[in-house]
Coordinates of C-alpha atoms and ligand atoms in Angstrom, one line a residue:
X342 CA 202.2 137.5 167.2
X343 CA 198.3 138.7 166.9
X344 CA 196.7 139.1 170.1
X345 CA 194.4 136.0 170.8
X346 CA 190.7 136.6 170.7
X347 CA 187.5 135.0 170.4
X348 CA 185.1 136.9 168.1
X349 CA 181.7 136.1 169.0
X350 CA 180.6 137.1 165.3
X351 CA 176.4 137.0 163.9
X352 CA 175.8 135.5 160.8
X353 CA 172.2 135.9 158.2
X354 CA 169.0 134.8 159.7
X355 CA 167.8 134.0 156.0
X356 CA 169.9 136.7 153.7
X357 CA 173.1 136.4 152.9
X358 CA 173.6 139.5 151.9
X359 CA 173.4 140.6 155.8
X360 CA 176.5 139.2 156.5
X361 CA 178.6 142.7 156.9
X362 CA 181.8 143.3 155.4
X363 CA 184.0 143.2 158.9
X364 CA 182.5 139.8 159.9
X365 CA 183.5 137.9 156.3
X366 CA 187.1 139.9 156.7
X367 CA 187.6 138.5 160.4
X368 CA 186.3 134.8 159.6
X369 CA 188.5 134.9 156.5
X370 CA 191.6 136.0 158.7
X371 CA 190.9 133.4 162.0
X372 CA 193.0 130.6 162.8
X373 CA 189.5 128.5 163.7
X374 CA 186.0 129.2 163.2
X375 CA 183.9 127.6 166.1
X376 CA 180.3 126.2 164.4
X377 CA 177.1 125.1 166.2
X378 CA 176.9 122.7 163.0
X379 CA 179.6 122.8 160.7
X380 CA 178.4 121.4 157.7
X381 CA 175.6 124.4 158.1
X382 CA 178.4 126.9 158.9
X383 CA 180.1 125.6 155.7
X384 CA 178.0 126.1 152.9
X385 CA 178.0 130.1 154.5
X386 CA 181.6 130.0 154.4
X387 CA 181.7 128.7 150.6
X388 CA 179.3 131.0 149.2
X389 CA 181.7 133.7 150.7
X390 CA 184.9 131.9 149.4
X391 CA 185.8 131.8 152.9
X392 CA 188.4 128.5 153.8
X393 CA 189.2 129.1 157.3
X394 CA 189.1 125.9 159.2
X395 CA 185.7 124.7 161.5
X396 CA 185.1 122.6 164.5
X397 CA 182.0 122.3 166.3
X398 CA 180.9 123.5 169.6
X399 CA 177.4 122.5 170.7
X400 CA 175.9 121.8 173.8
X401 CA 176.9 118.3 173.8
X402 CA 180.6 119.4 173.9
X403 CA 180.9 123.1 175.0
X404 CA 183.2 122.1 177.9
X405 CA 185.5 119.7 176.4
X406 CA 185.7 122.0 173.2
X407 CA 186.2 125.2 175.3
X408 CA 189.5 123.5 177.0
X409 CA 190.4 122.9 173.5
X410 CA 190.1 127.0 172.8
X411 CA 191.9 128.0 175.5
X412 CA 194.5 125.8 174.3
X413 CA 194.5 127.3 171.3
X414 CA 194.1 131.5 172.5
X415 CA 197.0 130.6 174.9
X416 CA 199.3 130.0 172.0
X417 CA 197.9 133.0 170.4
X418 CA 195.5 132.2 168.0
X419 CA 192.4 134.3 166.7
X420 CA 189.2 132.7 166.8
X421 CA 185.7 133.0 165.7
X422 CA 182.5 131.5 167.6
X423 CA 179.2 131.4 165.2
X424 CA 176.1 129.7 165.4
X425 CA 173.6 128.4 163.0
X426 CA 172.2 131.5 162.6
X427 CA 172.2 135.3 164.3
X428 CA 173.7 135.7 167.4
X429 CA 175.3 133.3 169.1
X430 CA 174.4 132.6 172.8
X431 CA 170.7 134.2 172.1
X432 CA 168.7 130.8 172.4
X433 CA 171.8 129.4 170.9
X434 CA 175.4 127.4 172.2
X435 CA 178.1 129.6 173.5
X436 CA 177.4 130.9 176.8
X437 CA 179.6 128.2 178.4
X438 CA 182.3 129.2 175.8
X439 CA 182.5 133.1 176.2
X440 CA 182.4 132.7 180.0
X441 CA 185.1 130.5 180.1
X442 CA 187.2 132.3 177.7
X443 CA 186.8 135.3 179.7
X444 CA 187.6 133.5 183.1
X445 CA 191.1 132.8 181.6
X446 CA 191.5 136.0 181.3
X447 CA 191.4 136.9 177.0
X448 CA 189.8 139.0 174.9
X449 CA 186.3 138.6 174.0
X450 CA 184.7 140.7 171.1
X451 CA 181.7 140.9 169.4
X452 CA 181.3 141.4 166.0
X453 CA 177.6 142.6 165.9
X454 CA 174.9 141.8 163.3
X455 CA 171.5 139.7 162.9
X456 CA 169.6 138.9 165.7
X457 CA 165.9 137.8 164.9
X458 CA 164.4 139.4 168.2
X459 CA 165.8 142.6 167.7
X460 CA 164.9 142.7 164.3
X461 CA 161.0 141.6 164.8
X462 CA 160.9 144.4 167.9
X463 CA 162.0 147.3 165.4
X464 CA 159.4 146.2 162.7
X465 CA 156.8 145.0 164.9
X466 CA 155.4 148.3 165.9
X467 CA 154.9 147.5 169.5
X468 CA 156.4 149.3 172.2
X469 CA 160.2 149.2 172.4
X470 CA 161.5 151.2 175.2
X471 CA 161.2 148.2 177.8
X472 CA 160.9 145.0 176.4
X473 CA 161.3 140.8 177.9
X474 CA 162.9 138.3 175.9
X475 CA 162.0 134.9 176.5
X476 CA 163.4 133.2 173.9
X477 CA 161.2 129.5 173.5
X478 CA 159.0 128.5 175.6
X479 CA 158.8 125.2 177.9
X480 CA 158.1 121.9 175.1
X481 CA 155.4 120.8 177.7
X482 CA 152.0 122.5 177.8
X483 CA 151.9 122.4 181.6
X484 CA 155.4 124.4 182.3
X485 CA 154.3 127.0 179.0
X486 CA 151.2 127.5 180.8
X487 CA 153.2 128.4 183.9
X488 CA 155.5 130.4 182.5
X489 CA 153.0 132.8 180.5
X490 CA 151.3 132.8 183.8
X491 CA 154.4 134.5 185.5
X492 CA 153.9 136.9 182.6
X493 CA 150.9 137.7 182.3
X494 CA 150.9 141.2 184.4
X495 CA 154.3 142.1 183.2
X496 CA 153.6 145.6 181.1
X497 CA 156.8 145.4 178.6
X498 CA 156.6 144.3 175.2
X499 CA 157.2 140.2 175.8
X500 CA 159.6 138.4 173.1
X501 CA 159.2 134.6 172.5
X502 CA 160.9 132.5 169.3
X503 CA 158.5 130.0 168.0
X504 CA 159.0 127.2 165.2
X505 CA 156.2 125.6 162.9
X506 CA 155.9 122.6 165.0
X507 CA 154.8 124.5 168.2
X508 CA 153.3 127.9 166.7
X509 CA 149.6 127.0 167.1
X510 CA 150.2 125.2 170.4
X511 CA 151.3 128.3 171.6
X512 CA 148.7 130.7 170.5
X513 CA 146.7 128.5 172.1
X514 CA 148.1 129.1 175.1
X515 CA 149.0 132.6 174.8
X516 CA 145.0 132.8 174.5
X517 CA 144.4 130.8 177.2
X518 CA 146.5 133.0 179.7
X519 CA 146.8 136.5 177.7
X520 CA 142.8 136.3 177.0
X521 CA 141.5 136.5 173.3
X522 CA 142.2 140.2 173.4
X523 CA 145.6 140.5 174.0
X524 CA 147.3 142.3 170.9
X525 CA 150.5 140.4 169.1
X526 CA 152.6 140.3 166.8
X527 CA 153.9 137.8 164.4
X528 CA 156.7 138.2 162.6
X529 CA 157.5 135.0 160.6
X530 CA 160.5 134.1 157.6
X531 CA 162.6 137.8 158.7
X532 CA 164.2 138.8 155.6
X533 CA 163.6 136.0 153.8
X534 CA 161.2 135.7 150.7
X535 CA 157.9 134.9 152.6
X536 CA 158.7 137.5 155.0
X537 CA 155.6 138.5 156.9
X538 CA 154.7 140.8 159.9
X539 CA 151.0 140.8 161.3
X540 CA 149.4 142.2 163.9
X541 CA 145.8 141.5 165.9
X542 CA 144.3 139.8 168.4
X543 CA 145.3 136.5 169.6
X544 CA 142.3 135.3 168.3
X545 CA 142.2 137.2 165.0
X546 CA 146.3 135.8 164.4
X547 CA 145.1 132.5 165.4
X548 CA 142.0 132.5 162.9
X549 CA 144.4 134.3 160.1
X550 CA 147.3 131.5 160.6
X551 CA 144.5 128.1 161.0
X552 CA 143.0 129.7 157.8
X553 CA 146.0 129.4 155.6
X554 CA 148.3 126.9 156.6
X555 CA 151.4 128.7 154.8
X556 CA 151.5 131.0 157.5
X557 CA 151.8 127.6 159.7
X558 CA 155.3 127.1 158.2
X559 CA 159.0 128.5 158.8
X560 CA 160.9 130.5 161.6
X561 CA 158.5 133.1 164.2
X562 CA 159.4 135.7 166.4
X563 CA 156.0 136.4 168.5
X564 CA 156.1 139.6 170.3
X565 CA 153.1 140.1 172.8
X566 CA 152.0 143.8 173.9
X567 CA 152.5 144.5 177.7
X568 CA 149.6 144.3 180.4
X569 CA 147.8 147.7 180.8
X570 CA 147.4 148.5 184.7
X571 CA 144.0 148.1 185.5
X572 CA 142.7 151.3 186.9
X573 CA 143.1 149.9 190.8
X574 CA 146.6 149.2 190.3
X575 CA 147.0 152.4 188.3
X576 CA 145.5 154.6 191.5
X577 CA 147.8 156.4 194.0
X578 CA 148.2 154.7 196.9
X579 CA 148.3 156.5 200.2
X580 CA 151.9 156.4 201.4
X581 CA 152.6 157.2 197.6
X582 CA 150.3 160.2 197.7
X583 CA 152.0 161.7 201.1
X584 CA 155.6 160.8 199.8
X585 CA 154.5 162.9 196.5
X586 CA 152.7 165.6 198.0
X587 CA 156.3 165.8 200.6
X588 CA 158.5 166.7 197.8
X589 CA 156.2 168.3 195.6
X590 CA 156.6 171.3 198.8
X591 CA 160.3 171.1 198.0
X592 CA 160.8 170.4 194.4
X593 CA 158.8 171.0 191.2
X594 CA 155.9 168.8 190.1
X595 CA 157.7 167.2 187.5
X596 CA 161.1 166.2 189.4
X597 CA 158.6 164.8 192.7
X598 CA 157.2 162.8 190.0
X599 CA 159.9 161.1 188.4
X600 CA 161.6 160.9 192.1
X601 CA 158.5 158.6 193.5
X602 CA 157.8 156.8 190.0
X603 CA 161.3 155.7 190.7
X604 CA 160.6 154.0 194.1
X605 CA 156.9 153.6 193.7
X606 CA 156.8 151.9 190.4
X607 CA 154.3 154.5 189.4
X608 CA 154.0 155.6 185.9
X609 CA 155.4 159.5 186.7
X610 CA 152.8 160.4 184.0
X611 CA 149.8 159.7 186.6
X612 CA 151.7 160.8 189.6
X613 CA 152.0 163.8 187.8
X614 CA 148.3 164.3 187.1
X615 CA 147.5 163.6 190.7
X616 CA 149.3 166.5 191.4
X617 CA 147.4 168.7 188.7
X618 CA 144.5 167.5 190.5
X619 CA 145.7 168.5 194.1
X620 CA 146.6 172.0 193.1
X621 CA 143.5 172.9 190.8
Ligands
LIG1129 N1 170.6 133.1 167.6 C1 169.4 133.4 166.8 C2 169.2 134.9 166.9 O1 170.1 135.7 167.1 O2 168.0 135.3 166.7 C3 168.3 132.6 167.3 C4 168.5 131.1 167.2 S1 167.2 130.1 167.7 C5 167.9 128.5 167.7 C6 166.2 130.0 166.2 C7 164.8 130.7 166.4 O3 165.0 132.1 166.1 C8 163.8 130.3 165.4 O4 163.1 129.2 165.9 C9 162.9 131.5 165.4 O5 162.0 131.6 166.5 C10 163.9 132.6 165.5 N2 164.3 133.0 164.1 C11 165.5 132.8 163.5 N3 165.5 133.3 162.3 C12 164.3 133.8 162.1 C13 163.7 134.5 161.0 N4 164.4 134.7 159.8 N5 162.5 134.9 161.1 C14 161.8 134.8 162.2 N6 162.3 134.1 163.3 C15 163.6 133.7 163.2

């Protein structure tokens, strides 16, 4: 018998053509294919000649339809868990799924592909080393306010998905909190045949997108770049200075540096300077 599993498999976030090789062999070859919407999940499946058979799991029925999965893994079935569109759990059903599945103890493996935040951050051209998905942001003005609020000093490249009805409404906001200057950038349609990646100001991309209401329409990533420290928050505190100037007695410039960036939260790159400065 083939061991159960539940392949937690990425499908196209516009082209087909991204759908690799090993996921259409694996849904070809399950016993079930698990769809957010199976109707959307079948017209995939045709233009691949794929017939495996579909049920839905949403998040009206994760729980009753996860019972149902276990049922099925126990008597040693393979099955496949996609949503709509990229990844599934990432602002999409399936969380409730894989953490069951795993709590009964079986095999859980992804089968990697699309995912429309990772693709915006490697085109976007912002920062990529630490990054914040957010996913979407509250429907009510009040709680998006709040949330970008929370944000606001964070310093990593910030992810949020967007659609056409809410785009504007949140540049709006991102203007309000992030102030007009704030750089971002908006990566709209990915790999589809309006693709389109732009970069500015909040208020330049809000002037560019009121101005020609095309760029209204579709699917958005919008990637916001990270606060930059003011210059008081940047500045060596003391306890940081005598900490730093401790080991820098024991241990070269450059390791005391990286030591108390670690604690101190630091960047090592100005901790480091401060010692230049001590020993010149
Ligand atoms: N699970 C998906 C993933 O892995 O990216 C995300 C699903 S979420 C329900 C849908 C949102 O993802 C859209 O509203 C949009 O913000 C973003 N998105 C999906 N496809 C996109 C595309 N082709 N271009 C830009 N954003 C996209």
């Amino acid at each position: 018998m083939a061991e159960a599993v539940l392949y937690v498999i990425a499908t196209p976030i516009g082209n087909l053509g991204d759908l690799s090789p090993r996921a259409q062999q694996i849904l070809s070859d399950v016993d079930l294919i698990a769809a957010e919407d199976t109707r959307h999940t079948g017209r995939l499946l045709s233009h691949f000649s794929i017939k495996s058979t579909l049920i839905s799991v949403h998040d009206h029925n994760e729980s009753a339809r996860a019972q149902l999965i276990i049922d099925a893994l126990t008597q040693g079935k393979r099955i496949a868990l996609v949503s709509d569109a990229g990844t599934p759990l990432i602002s999409d059903p399936g969380y409730g799924l894989v953490k069951r599945v795993r709590d009964a103890g079986f095999r859980v493996s992804p089968v990697p592909g699309c995912c429309a935040f990772v693709a915006a951050l490697s085109a976007a051209g912002l920062p990529s080393d630490r990054f914040m998905f957010i996913g979407f942001l509250p429907a009510k003005k009040q709680a998006r306010i709040k949330q970008l609020t929370a944000l606001v000093d964070d310093s990593c490249t910030l992810i949020f998905y967007e659609s056409t009805h809410r785009i504007l409404a949140c540049l709006d906001d991102m203007e309000s909190v992030f102030g007009v200057d704030r750089e971002i950038v908006i990566a709209r349609e990915i790999t589809k045949t309006f693709e389109t990646f732009k970069s500015g100001s909040v208020a330049d991309i809000k002037e560019w997108m009121l101005a020609d209401h095309h760029q209204q329409k579709g699917e958005f990533v919008v990637l916001v770049r990270g606060a930059v420290c003011s210059e008081k928050e940047q500045s060596v505190d003391s306890q940081s200075a005598k900490l730093l100037m401790l080991l820098a007695s024991e241990l070269p410039p450059k390791k005391a540096a990286s030591i108390v960036a670690e604690v101190t939260g630091i960047h090592k790159k100005q901790l480091y300077e401060y010692l230049l400065q001590v020993d010149s």
